[in-house]
Amino acid sequence: MKPEAHRQLNSRQSQMLNLISREGEVRIAELRESFPVTEMTIRRDLEKLEETGVVKRTFGGAIFVGQDVALKERTGILTDEKIRIGRKAASLVHPGDSLFLDGGTTTLQVARYLPSDQKLTVVTNALNVAQELTARGIPTTITGGTLLESTLSLVGPIAVQNLSGMAFDLVFLGATGIDAEHGFSNSNFYEAEIKSFAIRQAAEAVVVLDHTKFGARALASFSPLKGVGRIVTDELPEETLFQTCKENGVQIEVADRHQ
């Protein structure tokens, strides 16, 4: 999503975007029932949402296209929240742990706060994460694979094969969305495959995401709720999703604003 377009959305437009991402497709008639504004206003709202790059207008409505968002376009969004999440997630690590971190702006913050003096073993499929870890003197192994230019992540059969012989104490994964039915999801099938495989290789999976991902649904589900042990975020989700996570054994940890 283009960050400048996202920042210019008003509250109603943000709600519409969340609705379209959950439903996949909406009609203008449905939006008029949900939002007390004129049809002309709704059409203008949809034009604005189309500028974000994740919504496409259709005859009589709009669809969610869920395109990959380039890493450079996500870097400046919710930076303070991601820093808090990264610091909190890194505090879960114990000396001698073996870790996997996948690609993303929030997992990059986890890498920045990992302790460099605890003899960690770290594996990643993300070039930016590897660069950060190496600069901090943390021994790092890269999975190999096919490079996705938009996210600097390595994916595909080589990455999967190399992960198959590894075991991790903790894996830290980003997500595009989480909801009760679709679980944890990502907009790219190849990245979702790596996430799903890493979870199977881990004693505990930790998903790091900000509050805007709650209730969102992306194209590819990489785990049901019960497949992940812990979420680290900046705010609690709404009550229904919170209770569903609890029922599925997912512990939610909120990063303190004053950490």
XYZ file of N, CA and C in Angstrom:
777
model
N 0.836 -1.193 0.000
C 0.000 0.000 0.000
C 0.871 1.241 0.000
N 0.547 2.213 -0.796
C 1.314 3.442 -0.840
C 1.125 4.188 0.474
N 2.212 4.467 1.226
C 2.066 5.060 2.541
C 1.407 6.418 2.523
N 1.701 7.240 1.502
C 1.094 8.564 1.470
C -0.410 8.468 1.262
N -0.863 7.483 0.476
C -2.300 7.291 0.263
C -2.966 6.796 1.536
N -2.280 5.887 2.251
C -2.838 5.342 3.486
C -3.016 6.424 4.537
N -2.026 7.309 4.661
C -2.094 8.354 5.681
C -3.214 9.351 5.410
N -3.636 9.482 4.149
C -4.654 10.473 3.798
C -6.076 9.943 3.929
N -6.262 8.690 4.326
C -7.606 8.140 4.485
C -8.248 8.693 5.753
N -9.551 9.041 5.642
C -10.261 9.439 6.856
C -10.805 8.196 7.550
N -11.464 8.379 8.683
C -11.930 7.241 9.473
C -12.898 6.354 8.697
N -13.847 6.965 7.983
C -14.823 6.184 7.222
C -14.128 5.375 6.125
N -13.189 5.995 5.436
C -12.481 5.297 4.366
C -11.647 4.138 4.906
N -11.058 4.331 6.080
C -10.294 3.241 6.704
C -11.214 2.079 7.066
N -12.409 2.401 7.553
C -13.381 1.346 7.869
C -13.812 0.612 6.599
N -14.019 1.368 5.524
C -14.378 0.732 4.247
C -13.277 -0.202 3.778
N -12.025 0.246 3.910
C -10.894 -0.575 3.485
C -10.843 -1.880 4.269
N -11.055 -1.793 5.564
C -11.075 -3.007 6.380
C -12.202 -3.946 5.949
N -13.371 -3.366 5.651
C -14.516 -4.174 5.224
C -14.225 -4.870 3.889
N -13.674 -4.130 2.948
C -13.384 -4.704 1.629
C -12.322 -5.794 1.740
N -11.317 -5.587 2.601
C -10.268 -6.599 2.753
C -10.811 -7.873 3.384
N -11.801 -7.729 4.272
C -12.398 -8.919 4.913
C -13.309 -9.670 3.943
N -14.126 -8.915 3.203
C -15.139 -9.547 2.352
C -14.604 -9.931 0.976
N -13.553 -9.250 0.524
C -13.013 -9.534 -0.797
C -13.675 -8.728 -1.900
N -14.991 -8.504 -1.768
C -15.741 -7.729 -2.758
C -16.968 -7.128 -2.078
N -17.276 -5.890 -2.401
C -18.470 -5.247 -1.855
C -19.189 -4.491 -2.967
N -20.493 -4.281 -2.774
C -21.300 -3.500 -3.696
C -21.586 -2.140 -3.068
N -21.803 -1.136 -3.910
C -22.099 0.202 -3.395
C -23.357 0.177 -2.544
N -24.344 -0.634 -2.953
C -25.585 -0.737 -2.173
C -25.303 -1.233 -0.759
N -24.363 -2.166 -0.609
C -24.011 -2.674 0.717
C -23.322 -1.597 1.542
N -22.456 -0.824 0.898
C -21.752 0.239 1.603
C -22.716 1.317 2.074
N -23.762 1.591 1.284
C -24.756 2.603 1.689
C -25.514 2.153 2.928
N -25.673 0.837 3.093
C -26.339 0.330 4.289
C -25.438 0.444 5.517
N -24.136 0.371 5.305
C -23.190 0.396 6.424
C -22.741 1.808 6.791
N -22.776 2.727 5.824
C -22.267 4.075 6.073
C -23.331 5.110 5.677
N -23.694 5.995 6.595
C -24.781 6.962 6.352
C -24.344 8.156 5.510
N -23.929 7.882 4.274
C -23.520 8.945 3.358
C -24.153 8.683 1.993
N -24.057 9.655 1.104
C -24.669 9.522 -0.215
C -23.868 8.576 -1.103
N -24.519 8.119 -2.171
C -23.829 7.252 -3.130
C -22.644 7.977 -3.757
N -22.776 9.268 -4.018
C -21.676 10.028 -4.603
C -20.466 10.049 -3.665
N -20.735 10.202 -2.365
C -19.637 10.195 -1.394
C -18.947 8.843 -1.366
N -19.732 7.781 -1.436
C -19.151 6.429 -1.453
C -18.278 6.240 -2.685
N -18.739 6.730 -3.820
C -17.944 6.591 -5.044
C -16.625 7.362 -4.923
N -16.670 8.526 -4.304
C -15.438 9.287 -4.085
C -14.516 8.541 -3.117
N -15.123 7.932 -2.083
C -14.324 7.143 -1.139
C -13.626 5.983 -1.846
N -14.339 5.325 -2.746
C -13.751 4.193 -3.465
C -12.622 4.654 -4.391
N -12.775 5.840 -4.967
C -11.685 6.399 -5.774
C -10.440 6.593 -4.900
N -10.657 7.096 -3.692
C -9.541 7.310 -2.771
C -8.901 5.985 -2.378
N -9.726 4.985 -2.121
C -9.200 3.677 -1.734
C -8.421 3.029 -2.872
N -8.847 3.290 -4.101
C -8.134 2.723 -5.243
C -6.711 3.265 -5.317
N -6.511 4.483 -4.821
C -5.179 5.082 -4.828
C -4.209 4.347 -3.911
N -4.730 3.571 -2.942
C -3.850 2.819 -2.042
C -3.195 1.648 -2.754
N -3.769 1.218 -3.885
C -3.199 0.116 -4.631
C -3.700 -1.256 -4.245
N -4.529 -1.358 -3.198
C -5.016 -2.679 -2.771
C -6.504 -2.858 -3.060
N -7.157 -1.823 -3.584
C -8.578 -1.877 -3.936
C -8.730 -1.492 -5.404
N -9.607 -2.201 -6.093
C -9.903 -1.865 -7.486
C -11.405 -1.675 -7.630
N -11.808 -0.543 -8.199
C -13.231 -0.288 -8.420
C -13.767 -1.170 -9.544
N -14.995 -1.604 -9.381
C -15.683 -2.386 -10.408
C -17.012 -1.690 -10.707
N -17.734 -2.208 -11.696
C -19.047 -1.642 -12.002
C -19.982 -1.954 -10.829
N -20.318 -0.911 -10.064
C -21.242 -1.079 -8.946
C -20.613 -1.454 -7.628
N -19.278 -1.430 -7.525
C -18.657 -1.798 -6.255
C -17.147 -1.731 -6.301
N -16.498 -2.627 -5.545
C -15.043 -2.666 -5.482
C -14.599 -4.042 -5.020
N -13.363 -4.407 -5.403
C -12.782 -5.666 -4.960
C -11.445 -5.398 -4.290
N -11.045 -6.320 -3.419
C -9.744 -6.249 -2.758
C -8.751 -7.041 -3.597
N -7.695 -6.378 -4.072
C -6.730 -7.073 -4.924
C -5.518 -7.558 -4.163
N -5.305 -7.042 -2.940
C -4.288 -7.578 -2.047
C -2.914 -7.724 -2.653
N -2.435 -6.724 -3.354
C -1.138 -6.825 -4.002
C -0.024 -6.828 -2.965
N 1.145 -7.380 -3.360
C 2.318 -7.279 -2.516
C 2.679 -5.814 -2.353
N 3.090 -5.440 -1.149
C 3.494 -4.068 -0.899
C 5.003 -4.041 -0.727
N 5.672 -3.242 -1.529
C 7.124 -3.200 -1.479
C 7.604 -2.804 -0.092
N 8.716 -3.409 0.320
C 9.271 -3.149 1.637
C 9.548 -1.672 1.837
N 10.080 -1.007 0.813
C 10.407 0.410 0.942
C 9.166 1.258 1.137
N 7.996 0.782 0.683
C 6.761 1.541 0.853
C 6.152 1.341 2.236
N 6.556 0.262 2.940
C 6.016 -0.016 4.265
C 6.897 0.505 5.387
N 8.138 0.884 5.050
C 9.126 1.170 6.073
C 8.705 2.297 7.001
N 8.063 3.336 6.472
C 7.735 4.487 7.298
C 6.387 4.433 7.979
N 5.647 3.315 7.842
C 4.302 3.219 8.397
C 4.342 2.633 9.801
N 3.745 3.331 10.773
C 3.637 2.853 12.156
C 5.005 2.468 12.732
N 6.013 3.296 12.477
C 7.377 2.955 12.891
C 7.502 2.814 14.400
N 6.935 3.725 15.169
C 7.049 3.661 16.625
C 6.430 2.381 17.171
N 5.270 2.019 16.628
C 4.603 0.794 17.079
C 5.459 -0.431 16.776
N 6.048 -0.463 15.604
C 6.865 -1.609 15.212
C 8.133 -1.707 16.062
N 8.692 -0.573 16.427
C 9.865 -0.578 17.307
C 9.507 -1.184 18.659
N 8.374 -0.780 19.217
C 7.948 -1.339 20.511
C 7.700 -2.835 20.405
N 7.054 -3.248 19.319
C 6.776 -4.667 19.117
C 8.077 -5.452 18.989
N 9.013 -4.920 18.212
C 10.293 -5.599 18.033
C 11.053 -5.757 19.331
N 11.070 -4.713 20.145
C 11.766 -4.761 21.435
C 11.124 -5.788 22.358
N 9.789 -5.791 22.392
C 9.070 -6.738 23.248
C 9.314 -8.172 22.792
N 9.236 -8.416 21.490
C 9.437 -9.767 20.963
C 10.846 -10.258 21.252
N 11.844 -9.401 21.089
C 13.234 -9.795 21.335
C 13.464 -10.180 22.791
N 12.671 -9.628 23.689
C 12.831 -9.944 25.119
C 12.414 -11.377 25.451
N 11.747 -12.065 24.515
C 11.324 -13.445 24.724
C 12.462 -14.447 24.515
N 13.555 -13.978 23.949
C 14.669 -14.854 23.580
C 15.536 -15.173 24.795
N 15.999 -16.426 24.871
C 16.882 -16.864 25.947
C 18.270 -17.172 25.401
N 19.295 -17.117 26.252
C 20.654 -17.431 25.793
C 20.725 -18.815 25.140
N 21.412 -18.878 24.015
C 21.594 -20.140 23.319
C 20.450 -20.570 22.427
N 19.403 -19.777 22.329
C 18.248 -20.145 21.499
C 18.608 -20.192 20.011
N 17.915 -21.078 19.308
C 17.972 -21.090 17.841
C 16.711 -20.429 17.322
N 16.871 -19.482 16.404
C 15.768 -18.632 15.963
C 15.641 -18.613 14.451
N 14.411 -18.376 13.990
C 14.174 -18.052 12.586
C 13.387 -16.756 12.524
N 13.826 -15.836 11.673
C 13.108 -14.588 11.422
C 12.827 -14.492 9.930
N 11.568 -14.216 9.586
C 11.277 -14.030 8.171
C 11.314 -12.550 7.823
N 10.940 -12.214 6.584
C 11.073 -10.851 6.120
C 9.943 -9.944 6.582
N 10.210 -8.645 6.601
C 9.184 -7.669 6.958
C 9.747 -6.550 7.794
N 9.020 -5.450 7.867
C 9.497 -4.297 8.618
C 9.397 -4.501 10.126
N 8.479 -5.344 10.584
C 8.360 -5.585 12.027
C 9.381 -6.616 12.493
N 9.597 -7.676 11.719
C 10.633 -8.637 12.087
C 12.021 -7.992 12.031
N 12.199 -6.993 11.171
C 13.467 -6.267 11.149
C 13.721 -5.593 12.491
N 12.664 -5.072 13.106
C 12.811 -4.466 14.430
C 13.148 -5.511 15.493
N 12.619 -6.723 15.347
C 13.013 -7.803 16.261
C 14.520 -8.019 16.157
N 15.026 -8.090 14.928
C 16.462 -8.297 14.714
C 17.282 -7.194 15.374
N 16.794 -5.973 15.330
C 17.543 -4.844 15.879
C 17.648 -4.886 17.397
N 16.744 -5.625 18.038
C 16.761 -5.666 19.503
C 17.195 -7.022 20.063
N 17.590 -7.957 19.205
C 18.111 -9.229 19.709
C 19.428 -8.985 20.441
N 19.635 -9.632 21.581
C 20.905 -9.467 22.296
C 22.054 -10.078 21.498
N 23.174 -9.378 21.453
C 24.306 -9.838 20.646
C 25.315 -10.646 21.442
N 25.038 -10.842 22.736
C 26.016 -11.502 23.613
C 25.479 -12.796 24.229
N 24.504 -13.433 23.580
C 23.878 -14.614 24.183
C 24.018 -15.876 23.332
N 24.983 -15.898 22.442
C 25.286 -17.080 21.641
C 24.048 -17.647 20.943
N 23.338 -16.766 20.272
C 22.147 -17.168 19.535
C 22.537 -17.777 18.190
N 21.691 -18.666 17.703
C 21.814 -19.183 16.345
C 20.613 -18.662 15.567
N 20.856 -17.865 14.545
C 19.764 -17.201 13.839
C 19.781 -17.576 12.357
N 18.619 -17.963 11.861
C 18.419 -18.265 10.447
C 17.362 -17.301 9.908
N 17.545 -16.815 8.710
C 16.549 -15.929 8.103
C 16.480 -16.158 6.599
N 15.343 -15.830 6.028
C 15.206 -15.837 4.566
C 15.090 -14.417 4.033
N 15.452 -13.440 4.861
C 15.302 -12.031 4.483
C 16.663 -11.349 4.434
N 17.003 -10.748 3.307
C 18.316 -10.139 3.150
C 18.499 -8.934 4.068
N 17.441 -8.136 4.257
C 17.583 -6.968 5.125
C 17.770 -7.376 6.582
N 17.100 -8.446 6.997
C 17.266 -8.954 8.362
C 18.681 -9.505 8.541
N 19.172 -10.246 7.552
C 20.524 -10.796 7.625
C 21.563 -9.686 7.726
N 21.361 -8.629 6.962
C 22.295 -7.506 6.997
C 22.315 -6.861 8.380
N 21.142 -6.679 8.979
C 21.044 -6.083 10.309
C 21.735 -6.958 11.346
N 21.492 -8.260 11.315
C 22.080 -9.179 12.296
C 23.594 -9.237 12.156
N 24.066 -9.308 10.931
C 25.507 -9.378 10.693
C 26.203 -8.113 11.176
N 25.581 -6.961 10.952
C 26.153 -5.684 11.393
C 26.260 -5.627 12.916
N 25.385 -6.372 13.593
C 25.403 -6.371 15.059
C 26.225 -7.521 15.633
N 26.909 -8.246 14.764
C 27.795 -9.300 15.233
C 27.099 -10.578 15.643
N 25.869 -10.802 15.179
C 25.121 -12.014 15.508
C 25.290 -13.015 14.360
N 25.842 -14.198 14.625
C 26.022 -15.191 13.553
C 24.700 -15.509 12.870
N 24.714 -15.467 11.539
C 23.467 -15.567 10.786
C 23.621 -16.527 9.609
N 22.604 -17.360 9.415
C 22.544 -18.252 8.265
C 21.374 -17.829 7.384
N 21.607 -17.765 6.082
C 20.557 -17.415 5.127
C 20.077 -18.687 4.442
N 18.779 -18.813 4.274
C 18.211 -20.044 3.723
C 18.604 -20.301 2.279
N 18.848 -19.250 1.498
C 18.949 -19.408 0.052
C 17.559 -19.448 -0.552
N 17.482 -19.454 -1.861
C 16.189 -19.482 -2.531
C 16.071 -18.409 -3.589
N 14.861 -18.229 -4.069
C 14.562 -17.239 -5.104
C 14.191 -15.914 -4.450
N 14.797 -14.838 -4.901
C 14.603 -13.528 -4.281
C 13.322 -12.860 -4.756
N 12.486 -12.451 -3.792
C 11.345 -11.579 -4.081
C 11.811 -10.146 -3.893
N 11.909 -9.421 -4.989
C 12.491 -8.081 -4.932
C 11.680 -7.142 -4.043
N 10.363 -7.296 -4.037
C 9.514 -6.357 -3.301
C 9.730 -6.423 -1.800
N 10.099 -7.600 -1.270
C 10.260 -7.759 0.174
C 11.655 -8.195 0.594
N 12.553 -8.397 -0.372
C 13.919 -8.860 -0.094
C 13.928 -10.214 0.615
N 12.912 -11.036 0.353
C 12.808 -12.354 0.970
C 13.176 -13.448 -0.028
N 13.763 -14.525 0.484
C 14.119 -15.683 -0.309
C 13.069 -16.762 -0.103
N 12.535 -17.284 -1.195
C 11.416 -18.224 -1.130
C 11.653 -19.370 -2.118
N 10.676 -20.275 -2.202
C 10.737 -21.339 -3.186
C 11.323 -22.630 -2.647
N 11.490 -23.644 -3.513
C 11.875 -24.984 -3.079
C 13.239 -25.056 -2.405
N 14.200 -24.235 -2.811
C 15.524 -24.263 -2.171
C 15.411 -23.804 -0.724
N 14.671 -22.727 -0.490
C 14.481 -22.230 0.874
C 13.769 -23.268 1.736
N 12.719 -23.882 1.191
C 11.974 -24.896 1.933
C 12.857 -26.098 2.251
N 13.616 -26.570 1.265
C 14.473 -27.730 1.467
C 15.517 -27.470 2.555
N 16.116 -26.287 2.542
C 17.124 -25.971 3.548
C 16.523 -25.852 4.948
N 15.299 -25.354 5.033
C 14.629 -25.268 6.335
C 14.253 -26.643 6.880
N 14.065 -27.611 5.989
C 13.550 -28.917 6.410
C 14.475 -29.661 7.366
N 15.768 -29.329 7.337
C 16.703 -30.005 8.234
C 17.006 -29.230 9.496
N 16.248 -28.176 9.753
C 16.520 -27.317 10.909
C 15.413 -27.410 11.957
N 15.764 -27.076 13.192
C 14.781 -27.005 14.280
C 15.037 -25.726 15.068
N 13.969 -25.044 15.460
C 14.095 -23.744 16.108
C 13.386 -23.733 17.463
N 13.980 -22.990 18.396
C 13.282 -22.744 19.659
C 12.151 -21.749 19.446
N 12.431 -20.716 18.665
C 11.436 -19.678 18.384
C 11.513 -19.269 16.924
N 10.362 -19.019 16.313
C 10.334 -18.355 15.018
C 9.521 -17.075 15.168
N 10.000 -16.018 14.546
C 9.319 -14.726 14.551
C 8.865 -14.425 13.128
N 7.550 -14.267 12.961
C 6.965 -14.109 11.640
C 6.082 -12.867 11.582
N 6.094 -12.200 10.459
C 5.138 -11.124 10.221
C 3.872 -11.691 9.606
N 2.836 -10.872 9.510
C 1.567 -11.283 8.903
C 0.873 -10.065 8.317
N 0.165 -10.290 7.214
C -0.627 -9.224 6.609
C -1.960 -9.070 7.320
N -2.479 -10.172 7.868
C -3.767 -10.113 8.547
C -3.986 -11.293 9.465
N -4.976 -11.157 10.339
C -5.412 -12.235 11.214
C -6.905 -12.087 11.451
N -7.655 -13.166 11.220
C -9.053 -13.197 11.634
C -9.411 -14.610 12.071
N -10.581 -14.756 12.683
C -10.953 -16.016 13.317
C -11.059 -17.157 12.325
N -11.622 -16.908 11.142
C -11.864 -17.975 10.179
C -10.633 -18.285 9.331
N -9.931 -17.273 8.887
C -8.816 -17.445 7.948
C -7.482 -17.622 8.658
N -7.457 -17.367 9.967
C -6.222 -17.477 10.722
C -5.241 -16.371 10.376
N -3.957 -16.733 10.349
C -2.897 -15.787 10.006
C -2.660 -15.856 8.501
N -2.586 -14.707 7.855
C -2.502 -14.718 6.397
C -1.474 -13.725 5.871
N -1.105 -13.953 4.620
C -0.113 -13.130 3.942
C -0.557 -12.938 2.491
N -0.128 -11.855 1.873
C -0.582 -11.539 0.525
C 0.165 -12.304 -0.555
N 1.261 -12.992 -0.200
C 2.063 -13.695 -1.187
C 2.122 -15.186 -0.860
N 1.738 -16.047 -1.811
C 1.712 -17.489 -1.587
C 3.088 -18.043 -1.234
N 4.141 -17.550 -1.892
C 5.475 -18.095 -1.680
C 5.987 -17.756 -0.281
N 5.729 -16.539 0.173
C 6.122 -16.174 1.533
C 5.294 -16.955 2.553
N 4.004 -17.139 2.258
C 3.142 -17.908 3.163
C 3.654 -19.338 3.317
N 4.163 -19.920 2.241
C 4.705 -21.282 2.298
C 5.878 -21.356 3.270
N 6.775 -20.374 3.228
C 7.924 -20.351 4.131
C 7.468 -20.201 5.576
N 6.510 -19.306 5.813
C 5.996 -19.097 7.161
C 5.398 -20.385 7.720
N 4.571 -21.040 6.917
C 3.921 -22.271 7.350
C 4.952 -23.351 7.665
N 5.973 -23.467 6.840
C 6.997 -24.481 7.045
C 7.814 -24.172 8.295
N 8.147 -22.895 8.504
C 8.928 -22.509 9.682
C 8.178 -22.834 10.970
N 6.855 -22.644 10.970
C 6.051 -22.963 12.149
C 6.173 -24.440 12.488
N 6.166 -25.289 11.463
C 6.270 -26.729 11.699
C 7.625 -27.120 12.285
N 8.643 -26.311 12.047
C 9.996 -26.621 12.511
C 10.296 -26.012 13.884
N 9.322 -25.348 14.499
C 9.589 -24.562 15.705
C 8.923 -25.130 16.953
N 9.607 -24.951 18.084
C 8.993 -25.274 19.373
C 7.886 -24.267 19.686
N 8.100 -23.014 19.310
C 7.071 -21.978 19.491
C 7.131 -20.973 18.356
N 5.957 -20.620 17.839
C 5.852 -19.611 16.785
C 5.302 -18.318 17.372
N 5.951 -17.218 17.037
C 5.535 -15.897 17.499
C 5.250 -15.032 16.276
N 4.041 -14.501 16.191
C 3.699 -13.586 15.105
C 3.761 -12.166 15.637
N 4.492 -11.310 14.942
C 4.616 -9.904 15.337
C 3.831 -9.066 14.338
N 2.869 -8.301 14.844
C 2.033 -7.480 13.958
C 1.435 -6.310 14.715
N 1.142 -5.239 13.994
C 0.521 -4.077 14.623
C -1.002 -4.204 14.578
N -1.688 -3.315 15.282
C -3.135 -3.419 15.487
C -3.947 -3.315 14.196
N -3.376 -2.714 13.146
C -4.140 -2.571 11.900
C -4.361 -3.911 11.201
N -3.645 -4.960 11.606
C -3.774 -6.276 10.974
C -4.917 -7.098 11.561
N -5.442 -6.687 12.722
C -6.532 -7.440 13.345
C -7.804 -7.323 12.515
N -8.420 -8.465 12.206
C -9.637 -8.487 11.407
C -9.397 -8.445 9.923
N -8.132 -8.286 9.503
C -7.811 -8.252 8.073
C -7.585 -9.665 7.557
N -7.879 -9.873 6.291
C -7.742 -11.191 5.665
C -7.027 -11.034 4.335
N -5.834 -11.629 4.226
C -5.077 -11.594 2.978
C -5.277 -12.898 2.213
N -4.681 -12.970 1.044
C -4.957 -14.050 0.115
C -4.607 -15.433 0.649
N -3.428 -15.598 1.230
C -2.929 -16.930 1.586
C -2.828 -17.104 3.095
N -3.586 -18.050 3.641
C -3.492 -18.381 5.056
C -2.277 -19.274 5.279
N -1.434 -18.911 6.261
C -0.266 -19.750 6.530
C -0.368 -20.506 7.851
N -1.396 -20.212 8.650
C -1.598 -20.971 9.881
C -2.971 -20.675 10.461
N -3.644 -21.706 11.004
C -4.833 -21.413 11.804
C -4.408 -20.759 13.110
N -5.347 -20.192 13.837
C -4.990 -19.525 15.091
C -4.250 -20.468 16.032
N -4.709 -21.698 16.150
C -4.122 -22.640 17.110
C -2.705 -23.066 16.731
N -2.249 -22.737 15.526
C -0.905 -23.096 15.115
C 0.176 -22.163 15.626
N -0.228 -21.030 16.220
C 0.716 -20.025 16.717
C 0.550 -19.884 18.218
N 1.671 -19.857 18.935
C 1.595 -19.786 20.388
C 1.439 -18.397 20.948
N 1.932 -17.397 20.202
C 1.992 -16.066 20.791
C 1.919 -14.993 19.715
N 1.242 -13.905 20.040
C 1.227 -12.700 19.215
C 1.852 -11.583 20.047
N 2.728 -10.810 19.426
C 3.239 -9.589 20.055
C 2.749 -8.426 19.209
N 2.066 -7.482 19.843
C 1.424 -6.393 19.120
C 1.486 -5.114 19.934
N 0.887 -4.040 19.405
C 0.905 -2.755 20.106
C -0.417 -2.443 20.782
N -1.509 -3.134 20.401
C -2.814 -2.946 21.028
C -3.569 -4.270 21.015
N -4.457 -4.458 21.974
C -5.292 -5.652 21.973
C -6.324 -5.573 20.845
N -6.708 -6.709 20.272
C -7.777 -6.711 19.263
C -9.130 -6.517 19.940
N -10.180 -6.374 19.111
C -11.522 -6.263 19.685
C -11.874 -7.564 20.417
N -12.864 -7.489 21.301
C -13.133 -8.553 22.270
C -13.387 -9.912 21.630
N -14.150 -9.949 20.534
C -14.475 -11.239 19.917
C -13.227 -11.949 19.431
N -12.358 -11.246 18.733
C -11.128 -11.849 18.241
C -10.203 -12.194 19.404
N -10.165 -11.345 20.411
C -9.338 -11.617 21.593
C -9.754 -12.933 22.247
N -11.061 -13.129 22.437
C -11.551 -14.352 23.071
C -11.298 -15.571 22.189
N -11.446 -15.405 20.874
C -11.185 -16.518 19.953
C -9.723 -16.929 20.009
N -8.831 -15.957 20.072
C -7.408 -16.270 20.214
C -7.159 -17.023 21.519
N -7.758 -16.546 22.584
C -7.580 -17.185 23.889
C -8.068 -18.632 23.859
N -9.222 -18.858 23.245
C -9.779 -20.213 23.148
C -8.889 -21.149 22.331
N -8.116 -20.572 21.421
C -7.222 -21.372 20.578
C -5.800 -21.444 21.127
N -5.616 -20.978 22.345
C -4.317 -21.087 22.997
C -3.287 -20.071 22.560
N -3.742 -18.970 21.951
C -2.820 -17.936 21.491
C -2.676 -16.875 22.582
N -1.470 -16.705 23.082
C -1.203 -15.680 24.087
C -0.894 -14.364 23.383
N -1.557 -13.289 23.799
C -1.334 -11.977 23.186
C -0.575 -11.089 24.157
N 0.565 -10.592 23.714
C 1.382 -9.706 24.527
C 1.440 -8.334 23.890
N 1.148 -7.311 24.674
C 1.117 -5.938 24.178
C 2.372 -5.213 24.612
N 3.060 -4.615 23.661
C 4.272 -3.867 23.956
C 3.922 -2.561 24.662
N 4.538 -2.334 25.771
C 4.313 -1.144 26.580
C 4.745 0.095 25.810
N 3.919 1.129 25.828
C 4.263 2.391 25.156
C 5.501 3.037 25.761
N 5.804 2.705 27.011
C 6.916 3.342 27.700
C 8.139 2.436 27.783
N 8.098 1.322 27.057
C 9.246 0.413 27.069
C 10.452 1.062 26.437
